[in-house]
Amino acid sequence: MTKLATSILEIIRMMIILMVVTAVLGSIEHQILKSWIPWEGLYFLFLFAGNVCWFLVLYRNRLQFSGWYRSAETQRKLSGNATRTIVALGALLIAAPVILTWITA
């Protein structure tokens, strides 16, 4: 029962942190990008996907070690290559609205 309870608490904690991180980063990125490019509604999907990628790296490399759920499988960091790849993918997704605007202009 305690494993189930701690895993549910960890999922709730992860979702709350994800919502806060994506909301804060998304609003900052939106303010910066709308001064550079004409903003369209679907660009938020790119920002959200990029911020989720960055949150994945942050959670797997730092935040999972301070949570409630403890398991041997969850106590490993992402490899260096995986971290670099996911961070680069997140940066590409966040830059996608600017790239798409330049391509279509």
JSON list of N, CA and C in Angstrom, two decimals, residues 10-88:
[
{"chain": "A", "resi": 10, "resn": "GLU", "atom": "N", "xyz": [3.86, 10.99, -5.95]},
{"chain": "A", "resi": 10, "resn": "GLU", "atom": "CA", "xyz": [4.93, 11.41, -6.86]},
{"chain": "A", "resi": 10, "resn": "GLU", "atom": "C", "xyz": [4.36, 11.85, -8.21]},
{"chain": "A", "resi": 11, "resn": "ILE", "atom": "N", "xyz": [3.35, 11.17, -8.70]},
{"chain": "A", "resi": 11, "resn": "ILE", "atom": "CA", "xyz": [2.71, 11.57, -9.96]},
{"chain": "A", "resi": 11, "resn": "ILE", "atom": "C", "xyz": [2.04, 12.92, -9.81]},
{"chain": "A", "resi": 12, "resn": "ILE", "atom": "N", "xyz": [1.35, 13.14, -8.70]},
{"chain": "A", "resi": 12, "resn": "ILE", "atom": "CA", "xyz": [0.71, 14.43, -8.45]},
{"chain": "A", "resi": 12, "resn": "ILE", "atom": "C", "xyz": [1.76, 15.53, -8.35]},
{"chain": "A", "resi": 13, "resn": "ARG", "atom": "N", "xyz": [2.85, 15.26, -7.64]},
{"chain": "A", "resi": 13, "resn": "ARG", "atom": "CA", "xyz": [3.95, 16.22, -7.51]},
{"chain": "A", "resi": 13, "resn": "ARG", "atom": "C", "xyz": [4.54, 16.54, -8.88]},
{"chain": "A", "resi": 14, "resn": "MET", "atom": "N", "xyz": [4.76, 15.52, -9.70]},
{"chain": "A", "resi": 14, "resn": "MET", "atom": "CA", "xyz": [5.31, 15.71, -11.03]},
{"chain": "A", "resi": 14, "resn": "MET", "atom": "C", "xyz": [4.39, 16.55, -11.90]},
{"chain": "A", "resi": 15, "resn": "MET", "atom": "N", "xyz": [3.10, 16.30, -11.84]},
{"chain": "A", "resi": 15, "resn": "MET", "atom": "CA", "xyz": [2.15, 17.05, -12.66]},
{"chain": "A", "resi": 15, "resn": "MET", "atom": "C", "xyz": [2.08, 18.52, -12.24]},
{"chain": "A", "resi": 16, "resn": "ILE", "atom": "N", "xyz": [2.11, 18.78, -10.94]},
{"chain": "A", "resi": 16, "resn": "ILE", "atom": "CA", "xyz": [2.07, 20.15, -10.45]},
{"chain": "A", "resi": 16, "resn": "ILE", "atom": "C", "xyz": [3.32, 20.91, -10.89]},
{"chain": "A", "resi": 17, "resn": "ILE", "atom": "N", "xyz": [4.48, 20.28, -10.73]},
{"chain": "A", "resi": 17, "resn": "ILE", "atom": "CA", "xyz": [5.73, 20.93, -11.14]},
{"chain": "A", "resi": 17, "resn": "ILE", "atom": "C", "xyz": [5.73, 21.15, -12.65]},
{"chain": "A", "resi": 18, "resn": "LEU", "atom": "N", "xyz": [5.24, 20.17, -13.42]},
{"chain": "A", "resi": 18, "resn": "LEU", "atom": "CA", "xyz": [5.17, 20.31, -14.87]},
{"chain": "A", "resi": 18, "resn": "LEU", "atom": "C", "xyz": [4.28, 21.48, -15.26]},
{"chain": "A", "resi": 19, "resn": "MET", "atom": "N", "xyz": [3.13, 21.62, -14.62]},
{"chain": "A", "resi": 19, "resn": "MET", "atom": "CA", "xyz": [2.23, 22.73, -14.95]},
{"chain": "A", "resi": 19, "resn": "MET", "atom": "C", "xyz": [2.87, 24.07, -14.64]},
{"chain": "A", "resi": 20, "resn": "VAL", "atom": "N", "xyz": [3.54, 24.17, -13.51]},
{"chain": "A", "resi": 20, "resn": "VAL", "atom": "CA", "xyz": [4.17, 25.44, -13.13]},
{"chain": "A", "resi": 20, "resn": "VAL", "atom": "C", "xyz": [5.32, 25.78, -14.08]},
{"chain": "A", "resi": 21, "resn": "VAL", "atom": "N", "xyz": [6.18, 24.80, -14.35]},
{"chain": "A", "resi": 21, "resn": "VAL", "atom": "CA", "xyz": [7.35, 25.04, -15.21]},
{"chain": "A", "resi": 21, "resn": "VAL", "atom": "C", "xyz": [6.91, 25.42, -16.62]},
{"chain": "A", "resi": 22, "resn": "THR", "atom": "N", "xyz": [5.96, 24.69, -17.19]},
{"chain": "A", "resi": 22, "resn": "THR", "atom": "CA", "xyz": [5.54, 25.00, -18.56]},
{"chain": "A", "resi": 22, "resn": "THR", "atom": "C", "xyz": [4.78, 26.33, -18.62]},
{"chain": "A", "resi": 23, "resn": "ALA", "atom": "N", "xyz": [4.03, 26.66, -17.59]},
{"chain": "A", "resi": 23, "resn": "ALA", "atom": "CA", "xyz": [3.32, 27.94, -17.59]},
{"chain": "A", "resi": 23, "resn": "ALA", "atom": "C", "xyz": [4.29, 29.11, -17.51]},
{"chain": "A", "resi": 24, "resn": "VAL", "atom": "N", "xyz": [5.26, 29.02, -16.62]},
{"chain": "A", "resi": 24, "resn": "VAL", "atom": "CA", "xyz": [6.22, 30.11, -16.45]},
{"chain": "A", "resi": 24, "resn": "VAL", "atom": "C", "xyz": [7.10, 30.25, -17.70]},
{"chain": "A", "resi": 25, "resn": "LEU", "atom": "N", "xyz": [7.73, 29.15, -18.13]},
{"chain": "A", "resi": 25, "resn": "LEU", "atom": "CA", "xyz": [8.59, 29.22, -19.30]},
{"chain": "A", "resi": 25, "resn": "LEU", "atom": "C", "xyz": [7.80, 29.60, -20.56]},
{"chain": "A", "resi": 26, "resn": "GLY", "atom": "N", "xyz": [6.60, 29.05, -20.70]},
{"chain": "A", "resi": 26, "resn": "GLY", "atom": "CA", "xyz": [5.78, 29.36, -21.87]},
{"chain": "A", "resi": 26, "resn": "GLY", "atom": "C", "xyz": [5.41, 30.82, -21.95]},
{"chain": "A", "resi": 27, "resn": "SER", "atom": "N", "xyz": [5.07, 31.43, -20.82]},
{"chain": "A", "resi": 27, "resn": "SER", "atom": "CA", "xyz": [4.70, 32.85, -20.85]},
{"chain": "A", "resi": 27, "resn": "SER", "atom": "C", "xyz": [5.91, 33.73, -21.15]},
{"chain": "A", "resi": 28, "resn": "ILE", "atom": "N", "xyz": [7.07, 33.38, -20.60]},
{"chain": "A", "resi": 28, "resn": "ILE", "atom": "CA", "xyz": [8.29, 34.14, -20.89]},
{"chain": "A", "resi": 28, "resn": "ILE", "atom": "C", "xyz": [8.66, 34.02, -22.36]},
{"chain": "A", "resi": 29, "resn": "GLU", "atom": "N", "xyz": [8.62, 32.79, -22.87]},
{"chain": "A", "resi": 29, "resn": "GLU", "atom": "CA", "xyz": [8.96, 32.58, -24.28]},
{"chain": "A", "resi": 29, "resn": "GLU", "atom": "C", "xyz": [7.94, 33.27, -25.20]},
{"chain": "A", "resi": 30, "resn": "HIS", "atom": "N", "xyz": [6.68, 33.22, -24.82]},
{"chain": "A", "resi": 30, "resn": "HIS", "atom": "CA", "xyz": [5.65, 33.87, -25.63]},
{"chain": "A", "resi": 30, "resn": "HIS", "atom": "C", "xyz": [5.88, 35.38, -25.71]},
{"chain": "A", "resi": 31, "resn": "GLN", "atom": "N", "xyz": [6.21, 36.00, -24.59]},
{"chain": "A", "resi": 31, "resn": "GLN", "atom": "CA", "xyz": [6.46, 37.44, -24.59]},
{"chain": "A", "resi": 31, "resn": "GLN", "atom": "C", "xyz": [7.66, 37.79, -25.46]},
{"chain": "A", "resi": 32, "resn": "ILE", "atom": "N", "xyz": [8.69, 36.98, -25.42]},
{"chain": "A", "resi": 32, "resn": "ILE", "atom": "CA", "xyz": [9.87, 37.24, -26.23]},
{"chain": "A", "resi": 32, "resn": "ILE", "atom": "C", "xyz": [9.57, 37.02, -27.71]},
{"chain": "A", "resi": 33, "resn": "LEU", "atom": "N", "xyz": [8.93, 35.89, -28.03]},
{"chain": "A", "resi": 33, "resn": "LEU", "atom": "CA", "xyz": [8.70, 35.55, -29.43]},
{"chain": "A", "resi": 33, "resn": "LEU", "atom": "C", "xyz": [7.68, 36.44, -30.11]},
{"chain": "A", "resi": 34, "resn": "LYS", "atom": "N", "xyz": [6.67, 36.90, -29.38]},
{"chain": "A", "resi": 34, "resn": "LYS", "atom": "CA", "xyz": [5.67, 37.73, -30.05]},
{"chain": "A", "resi": 34, "resn": "LYS", "atom": "C", "xyz": [6.21, 39.11, -30.41]},
{"chain": "A", "resi": 35, "resn": "SER", "atom": "N", "xyz": [7.33, 39.51, -29.82]},
{"chain": "A", "resi": 35, "resn": "SER", "atom": "CA", "xyz": [7.96, 40.76, -30.23]},
{"chain": "A", "resi": 35, "resn": "SER", "atom": "C", "xyz": [8.79, 40.57, -31.50]},
{"chain": "A", "resi": 36, "resn": "TRP", "atom": "N", "xyz": [9.13, 39.33, -31.84]},
{"chain": "A", "resi": 36, "resn": "TRP", "atom": "CA", "xyz": [9.93, 39.05, -33.03]},
{"chain": "A", "resi": 36, "resn": "TRP", "atom": "C", "xyz": [9.09, 38.66, -34.23]},
{"chain": "A", "resi": 37, "resn": "ILE", "atom": "N", "xyz": [8.02, 37.90, -34.00]},
{"chain": "A", "resi": 37, "resn": "ILE", "atom": "CA", "xyz": [7.26, 37.31, -35.11]},
{"chain": "A", "resi": 37, "resn": "ILE", "atom": "C", "xyz": [5.77, 37.56, -34.91]},
{"chain": "A", "resi": 38, "resn": "PRO", "atom": "N", "xyz": [5.00, 37.55, -36.00]},
{"chain": "A", "resi": 38, "resn": "PRO", "atom": "CA", "xyz": [3.54, 37.58, -35.83]},
{"chain": "A", "resi": 38, "resn": "PRO", "atom": "C", "xyz": [3.08, 36.25, -35.23]},
{"chain": "A", "resi": 39, "resn": "TRP", "atom": "N", "xyz": [2.37, 36.33, -34.14]},
{"chain": "A", "resi": 39, "resn": "TRP", "atom": "CA", "xyz": [2.03, 35.14, -33.36]},
{"chain": "A", "resi": 39, "resn": "TRP", "atom": "C", "xyz": [0.76, 34.47, -33.90]},
{"chain": "A", "resi": 40, "resn": "GLU", "atom": "N", "xyz": [0.83, 33.16, -34.05]},
{"chain": "A", "resi": 40, "resn": "GLU", "atom": "CA", "xyz": [-0.32, 32.37, -34.46]},
{"chain": "A", "resi": 40, "resn": "GLU", "atom": "C", "xyz": [-0.66, 31.39, -33.35]},
{"chain": "A", "resi": 41, "resn": "GLY", "atom": "N", "xyz": [-1.91, 30.96, -33.31]},
{"chain": "A", "resi": 41, "resn": "GLY", "atom": "CA", "xyz": [-2.40, 30.16, -32.19]},
{"chain": "A", "resi": 41, "resn": "GLY", "atom": "C", "xyz": [-1.72, 28.83, -31.96]},
{"chain": "A", "resi": 42, "resn": "LEU", "atom": "N", "xyz": [-1.30, 28.14, -33.01]},
{"chain": "A", "resi": 42, "resn": "LEU", "atom": "CA", "xyz": [-0.72, 26.80, -32.85]},
{"chain": "A", "resi": 42, "resn": "LEU", "atom": "C", "xyz": [0.73, 26.82, -32.39]},
{"chain": "A", "resi": 43, "resn": "TYR", "atom": "N", "xyz": [1.34, 27.99, -32.33]},
{"chain": "A", "resi": 43, "resn": "TYR", "atom": "CA", "xyz": [2.72, 28.07, -31.87]},
{"chain": "A", "resi": 43, "resn": "TYR", "atom": "C", "xyz": [2.86, 27.65, -30.41]},
{"chain": "A", "resi": 44, "resn": "PHE", "atom": "N", "xyz": [1.78, 27.75, -29.64]},
{"chain": "A", "resi": 44, "resn": "PHE", "atom": "CA", "xyz": [1.85, 27.32, -28.25]},
{"chain": "A", "resi": 44, "resn": "PHE", "atom": "C", "xyz": [2.16, 25.83, -28.14]},
{"chain": "A", "resi": 45, "resn": "LEU", "atom": "N", "xyz": [1.73, 25.06, -29.11]},
{"chain": "A", "resi": 45, "resn": "LEU", "atom": "CA", "xyz": [2.02, 23.61, -29.08]},
{"chain": "A", "resi": 45, "resn": "LEU", "atom": "C", "xyz": [3.51, 23.35, -29.17]},
{"chain": "A", "resi": 46, "resn": "PHE", "atom": "N", "xyz": [4.20, 24.11, -30.01]},
{"chain": "A", "resi": 46, "resn": "PHE", "atom": "CA", "xyz": [5.65, 23.96, -30.10]},
{"chain": "A", "resi": 46, "resn": "PHE", "atom": "C", "xyz": [6.33, 24.34, -28.79]},
{"chain": "A", "resi": 47, "resn": "LEU", "atom": "N", "xyz": [5.90, 25.46, -28.20]},
{"chain": "A", "resi": 47, "resn": "LEU", "atom": "CA", "xyz": [6.49, 25.88, -26.92]},
{"chain": "A", "resi": 47, "resn": "LEU", "atom": "C", "xyz": [6.22, 24.86, -25.83]},
{"chain": "A", "resi": 48, "resn": "PHE", "atom": "N", "xyz": [5.00, 24.34, -25.78]},
{"chain": "A", "resi": 48, "resn": "PHE", "atom": "CA", "xyz": [4.65, 23.35, -24.77]},
{"chain": "A", "resi": 48, "resn": "PHE", "atom": "C", "xyz": [5.48, 22.08, -24.94]},
{"chain": "A", "resi": 49, "resn": "ALA", "atom": "N", "xyz": [5.60, 21.60, -26.16]},
{"chain": "A", "resi": 49, "resn": "ALA", "atom": "CA", "xyz": [6.37, 20.38, -26.41]},
{"chain": "A", "resi": 49, "resn": "ALA", "atom": "C", "xyz": [7.85, 20.58, -26.05]},
{"chain": "A", "resi": 50, "resn": "GLY", "atom": "N", "xyz": [8.41, 21.73, -26.38]},
{"chain": "A", "resi": 50, "resn": "GLY", "atom": "CA", "xyz": [9.79, 22.01, -26.03]},
{"chain": "A", "resi": 50, "resn": "GLY", "atom": "C", "xyz": [10.00, 22.11, -24.53]},
{"chain": "A", "resi": 51, "resn": "ASN", "atom": "N", "xyz": [9.06, 22.74, -23.84]},
{"chain": "A", "resi": 51, "resn": "ASN", "atom": "CA", "xyz": [9.16, 22.85, -22.39]},
{"chain": "A", "resi": 51, "resn": "ASN", "atom": "C", "xyz": [8.98, 21.50, -21.70]},
{"chain": "A", "resi": 52, "resn": "VAL", "atom": "N", "xyz": [8.16, 20.64, -22.26]},
{"chain": "A", "resi": 52, "resn": "VAL", "atom": "CA", "xyz": [8.00, 19.29, -21.70]},
{"chain": "A", "resi": 52, "resn": "VAL", "atom": "C", "xyz": [9.30, 18.51, -21.86]},
{"chain": "A", "resi": 53, "resn": "CYS", "atom": "N", "xyz": [9.98, 18.68, -22.99]},
{"chain": "A", "resi": 53, "resn": "CYS", "atom": "CA", "xyz": [11.28, 18.03, -23.18]},
{"chain": "A", "resi": 53, "resn": "CYS", "atom": "C", "xyz": [12.27, 18.51, -22.12]},
{"chain": "A", "resi": 54, "resn": "TRP", "atom": "N", "xyz": [12.33, 19.81, -21.92]},
{"chain": "A", "resi": 54, "resn": "TRP", "atom": "CA", "xyz": [13.24, 20.35, -20.91]},
{"chain": "A", "resi": 54, "resn": "TRP", "atom": "C", "xyz": [12.86, 19.89, -19.51]},
{"chain": "A", "resi": 55, "resn": "PHE", "atom": "N", "xyz": [11.56, 19.81, -19.23]},
{"chain": "A", "resi": 55, "resn": "PHE", "atom": "CA", "xyz": [11.13, 19.34, -17.92]},
{"chain": "A", "resi": 55, "resn": "PHE", "atom": "C", "xyz": [11.51, 17.88, -17.73]},
{"chain": "A", "resi": 56, "resn": "LEU", "atom": "N", "xyz": [11.43, 17.07, -18.77]},
{"chain": "A", "resi": 56, "resn": "LEU", "atom": "CA", "xyz": [11.82, 15.67, -18.67]},
{"chain": "A", "resi": 56, "resn": "LEU", "atom": "C", "xyz": [13.27, 15.55, -18.22]},
{"chain": "A", "resi": 57, "resn": "VAL", "atom": "N", "xyz": [14.14, 16.34, -18.82]},
{"chain": "A", "resi": 57, "resn": "VAL", "atom": "CA", "xyz": [15.55, 16.32, -18.45]},
{"chain": "A", "resi": 57, "resn": "VAL", "atom": "C", "xyz": [15.73, 16.79, -17.01]},
{"chain": "A", "resi": 58, "resn": "LEU", "atom": "N", "xyz": [15.08, 17.89, -16.66]},
{"chain": "A", "resi": 58, "resn": "LEU", "atom": "CA", "xyz": [15.18, 18.41, -15.30]},
{"chain": "A", "resi": 58, "resn": "LEU", "atom": "C", "xyz": [14.69, 17.39, -14.28]},
{"chain": "A", "resi": 59, "resn": "TYR", "atom": "N", "xyz": [13.55, 16.76, -14.58]},
{"chain": "A", "resi": 59, "resn": "TYR", "atom": "CA", "xyz": [12.99, 15.80, -13.63]},
{"chain": "A", "resi": 59, "resn": "TYR", "atom": "C", "xyz": [13.87, 14.57, -13.50]},
{"chain": "A", "resi": 60, "resn": "ARG", "atom": "N", "xyz": [14.28, 14.00, -14.62]},
{"chain": "A", "resi": 60, "resn": "ARG", "atom": "CA", "xyz": [15.06, 12.75, -14.57]},
{"chain": "A", "resi": 60, "resn": "ARG", "atom": "C", "xyz": [16.46, 12.95, -14.01]},
{"chain": "A", "resi": 61, "resn": "ASN", "atom": "N", "xyz": [17.03, 14.15, -14.18]},
{"chain": "A", "resi": 61, "resn": "ASN", "atom": "CA", "xyz": [18.40, 14.35, -13.72]},
{"chain": "A", "resi": 61, "resn": "ASN", "atom": "C", "xyz": [18.48, 15.00, -12.34]},
{"chain": "A", "resi": 62, "resn": "ARG", "atom": "N", "xyz": [17.41, 15.64, -11.86]},
{"chain": "A", "resi": 62, "resn": "ARG", "atom": "CA", "xyz": [17.48, 16.31, -10.56]},
{"chain": "A", "resi": 62, "resn": "ARG", "atom": "C", "xyz": [16.29, 16.00, -9.65]},
{"chain": "A", "resi": 63, "resn": "LEU", "atom": "N", "xyz": [15.08, 16.27, -10.12]},
{"chain": "A", "resi": 63, "resn": "LEU", "atom": "CA", "xyz": [13.92, 16.29, -9.25]},
{"chain": "A", "resi": 63, "resn": "LEU", "atom": "C", "xyz": [13.47, 14.92, -8.76]},
{"chain": "A", "resi": 64, "resn": "GLN", "atom": "N", "xyz": [13.74, 13.86, -9.52]},
{"chain": "A", "resi": 64, "resn": "GLN", "atom": "CA", "xyz": [13.27, 12.55, -9.09]},
{"chain": "A", "resi": 64, "resn": "GLN", "atom": "C", "xyz": [13.98, 12.06, -7.82]},
{"chain": "A", "resi": 65, "resn": "PHE", "atom": "N", "xyz": [15.13, 12.61, -7.53]},
{"chain": "A", "resi": 65, "resn": "PHE", "atom": "CA", "xyz": [15.89, 12.17, -6.36]},
{"chain": "A", "resi": 65, "resn": "PHE", "atom": "C", "xyz": [15.38, 12.80, -5.07]},
{"chain": "A", "resi": 66, "resn": "SER", "atom": "N", "xyz": [14.54, 13.81, -5.17]},
{"chain": "A", "resi": 66, "resn": "SER", "atom": "CA", "xyz": [14.02, 14.46, -3.97]},
{"chain": "A", "resi": 66, "resn": "SER", "atom": "C", "xyz": [12.53, 14.15, -3.76]},
{"chain": "A", "resi": 67, "resn": "GLY", "atom": "N", "xyz": [11.98, 13.22, -4.52]},
{"chain": "A", "resi": 67, "resn": "GLY", "atom": "CA", "xyz": [10.56, 12.92, -4.42]},
{"chain": "A", "resi": 67, "resn": "GLY", "atom": "C", "xyz": [10.24, 11.88, -3.37]},
{"chain": "A", "resi": 68, "resn": "TRP", "atom": "N", "xyz": [8.97, 11.48, -3.34]},
{"chain": "A", "resi": 68, "resn": "TRP", "atom": "CA", "xyz": [8.51, 10.51, -2.36]},
{"chain": "A", "resi": 68, "resn": "TRP", "atom": "C", "xyz": [8.78, 9.06, -2.76]},
{"chain": "A", "resi": 69, "resn": "TYR", "atom": "N", "xyz": [8.70, 8.78, -4.05]},
{"chain": "A", "resi": 69, "resn": "TYR", "atom": "CA", "xyz": [8.80, 7.39, -4.51]},
{"chain": "A", "resi": 69, "resn": "TYR", "atom": "C", "xyz": [10.26, 6.99, -4.65]},
{"chain": "A", "resi": 70, "resn": "ARG", "atom": "N", "xyz": [10.63, 5.89, -4.03]},
{"chain": "A", "resi": 70, "resn": "ARG", "atom": "CA", "xyz": [11.99, 5.38, -4.09]},
{"chain": "A", "resi": 70, "resn": "ARG", "atom": "C", "xyz": [11.97, 3.99, -4.71]},
{"chain": "A", "resi": 71, "resn": "SER", "atom": "N", "xyz": [12.80, 3.82, -5.73]},
{"chain": "A", "resi": 71, "resn": "SER", "atom": "CA", "xyz": [12.93, 2.53, -6.39]},
{"chain": "A", "resi": 71, "resn": "SER", "atom": "C", "xyz": [14.29, 2.49, -7.05]},
{"chain": "A", "resi": 72, "resn": "ALA", "atom": "N", "xyz": [14.82, 1.30, -7.21]},
{"chain": "A", "resi": 72, "resn": "ALA", "atom": "CA", "xyz": [16.14, 1.16, -7.84]},
{"chain": "A", "resi": 72, "resn": "ALA", "atom": "C", "xyz": [16.10, 1.60, -9.30]},
{"chain": "A", "resi": 73, "resn": "GLU", "atom": "N", "xyz": [14.98, 1.37, -9.97]},
{"chain": "A", "resi": 73, "resn": "GLU", "atom": "CA", "xyz": [14.86, 1.73, -11.38]},
{"chain": "A", "resi": 73, "resn": "GLU", "atom": "C", "xyz": [14.77, 3.23, -11.59]},
{"chain": "A", "resi": 74, "resn": "THR", "atom": "N", "xyz": [14.22, 3.95, -10.65]},
{"chain": "A", "resi": 74, "resn": "THR", "atom": "CA", "xyz": [14.02, 5.39, -10.83]},
{"chain": "A", "resi": 74, "resn": "THR", "atom": "C", "xyz": [15.18, 6.22, -10.32]},
{"chain": "A", "resi": 75, "resn": "GLN", "atom": "N", "xyz": [16.21, 5.61, -9.82]},
{"chain": "A", "resi": 75, "resn": "GLN", "atom": "CA", "xyz": [17.32, 6.35, -9.24]},
{"chain": "A", "resi": 75, "resn": "GLN", "atom": "C", "xyz": [18.49, 6.49, -10.20]},
{"chain": "A", "resi": 76, "resn": "ARG", "atom": "N", "xyz": [18.20, 6.51, -11.50]},
{"chain": "A", "resi": 76, "resn": "ARG", "atom": "CA", "xyz": [19.25, 6.68, -12.50]},
{"chain": "A", "resi": 76, "resn": "ARG", "atom": "C", "xyz": [19.02, 7.96, -13.29]},
{"chain": "A", "resi": 77, "resn": "LYS", "atom": "N", "xyz": [20.09, 8.66, -13.57]},
{"chain": "A", "resi": 77, "resn": "LYS", "atom": "CA", "xyz": [20.01, 9.85, -14.40]},
{"chain": "A", "resi": 77, "resn": "LYS", "atom": "C", "xyz": [19.97, 9.44, -15.87]},
{"chain": "A", "resi": 78, "resn": "LEU", "atom": "N", "xyz": [19.55, 10.37, -16.71]},
{"chain": "A", "resi": 78, "resn": "LEU", "atom": "CA", "xyz": [19.64, 10.14, -18.15]},
{"chain": "A", "resi": 78, "resn": "LEU", "atom": "C", "xyz": [21.11, 10.14, -18.55]},
{"chain": "A", "resi": 79, "resn": "SER", "atom": "N", "xyz": [21.42, 9.41, -19.60]},
{"chain": "A", "resi": 79, "resn": "SER", "atom": "CA", "xyz": [22.80, 9.41, -20.08]},
{"chain": "A", "resi": 79, "resn": "SER", "atom": "C", "xyz": [23.13, 10.79, -20.67]},
{"chain": "A", "resi": 80, "resn": "GLY", "atom": "N", "xyz": [24.39, 11.05, -20.84]},
{"chain": "A", "resi": 80, "resn": "GLY", "atom": "CA", "xyz": [24.81, 12.34, -21.39]},
{"chain": "A", "resi": 80, "resn": "GLY", "atom": "C", "xyz": [24.29, 12.57, -22.80]},
{"chain": "A", "resi": 81, "resn": "ASN", "atom": "N", "xyz": [24.32, 11.52, -23.63]},
{"chain": "A", "resi": 81, "resn": "ASN", "atom": "CA", "xyz": [23.82, 11.65, -25.00]},
{"chain": "A", "resi": 81, "resn": "ASN", "atom": "C", "xyz": [22.32, 11.89, -25.01]},
{"chain": "A", "resi": 82, "resn": "ALA", "atom": "N", "xyz": [21.58, 11.18, -24.16]},
{"chain": "A", "resi": 82, "resn": "ALA", "atom": "CA", "xyz": [20.13, 11.37, -24.10]},
{"chain": "A", "resi": 82, "resn": "ALA", "atom": "C", "xyz": [19.80, 12.78, -23.61]},
{"chain": "A", "resi": 83, "resn": "THR", "atom": "N", "xyz": [20.53, 13.26, -22.63]},
{"chain": "A", "resi": 83, "resn": "THR", "atom": "CA", "xyz": [20.29, 14.61, -22.11]},
{"chain": "A", "resi": 83, "resn": "THR", "atom": "C", "xyz": [20.52, 15.65, -23.19]},
{"chain": "A", "resi": 84, "resn": "ARG", "atom": "N", "xyz": [21.65, 15.55, -23.90]},
{"chain": "A", "resi": 84, "resn": "ARG", "atom": "CA", "xyz": [21.95, 16.51, -24.96]},
{"chain": "A", "resi": 84, "resn": "ARG", "atom": "C", "xyz": [20.93, 16.44, -26.09]},
{"chain": "A", "resi": 85, "resn": "THR", "atom": "N", "xyz": [20.51, 15.24, -26.45]},
{"chain": "A", "resi": 85, "resn": "THR", "atom": "CA", "xyz": [19.54, 15.09, -27.53]},
{"chain": "A", "resi": 85, "resn": "THR", "atom": "C", "xyz": [18.20, 15.69, -27.17]},
{"chain": "A", "resi": 86, "resn": "ILE", "atom": "N", "xyz": [17.72, 15.42, -25.96]},
{"chain": "A", "resi": 86, "resn": "ILE", "atom": "CA", "xyz": [16.41, 15.93, -25.55]},
{"chain": "A", "resi": 86, "resn": "ILE", "atom": "C", "xyz": [16.44, 17.44, -25.36]},
{"chain": "A", "resi": 87, "resn": "VAL", "atom": "N", "xyz": [17.52, 17.98, -24.82]},
{"chain": "A", "resi": 87, "resn": "VAL", "atom": "CA", "xyz": [17.65, 19.43, -24.67]},
{"chain": "A", "resi": 87, "resn": "VAL", "atom": "C", "xyz": [17.70, 20.10, -26.04]},
{"chain": "A", "resi": 88, "resn": "ALA", "atom": "N", "xyz": [18.42, 19.52, -26.98]},
{"chain": "A", "resi": 88, "resn": "ALA", "atom": "CA", "xyz": [18.48, 20.08, -28.33]},
{"chain": "A", "resi": 88, "resn": "ALA", "atom": "C", "xyz": [17.12, 20.01, -29.01]}
]
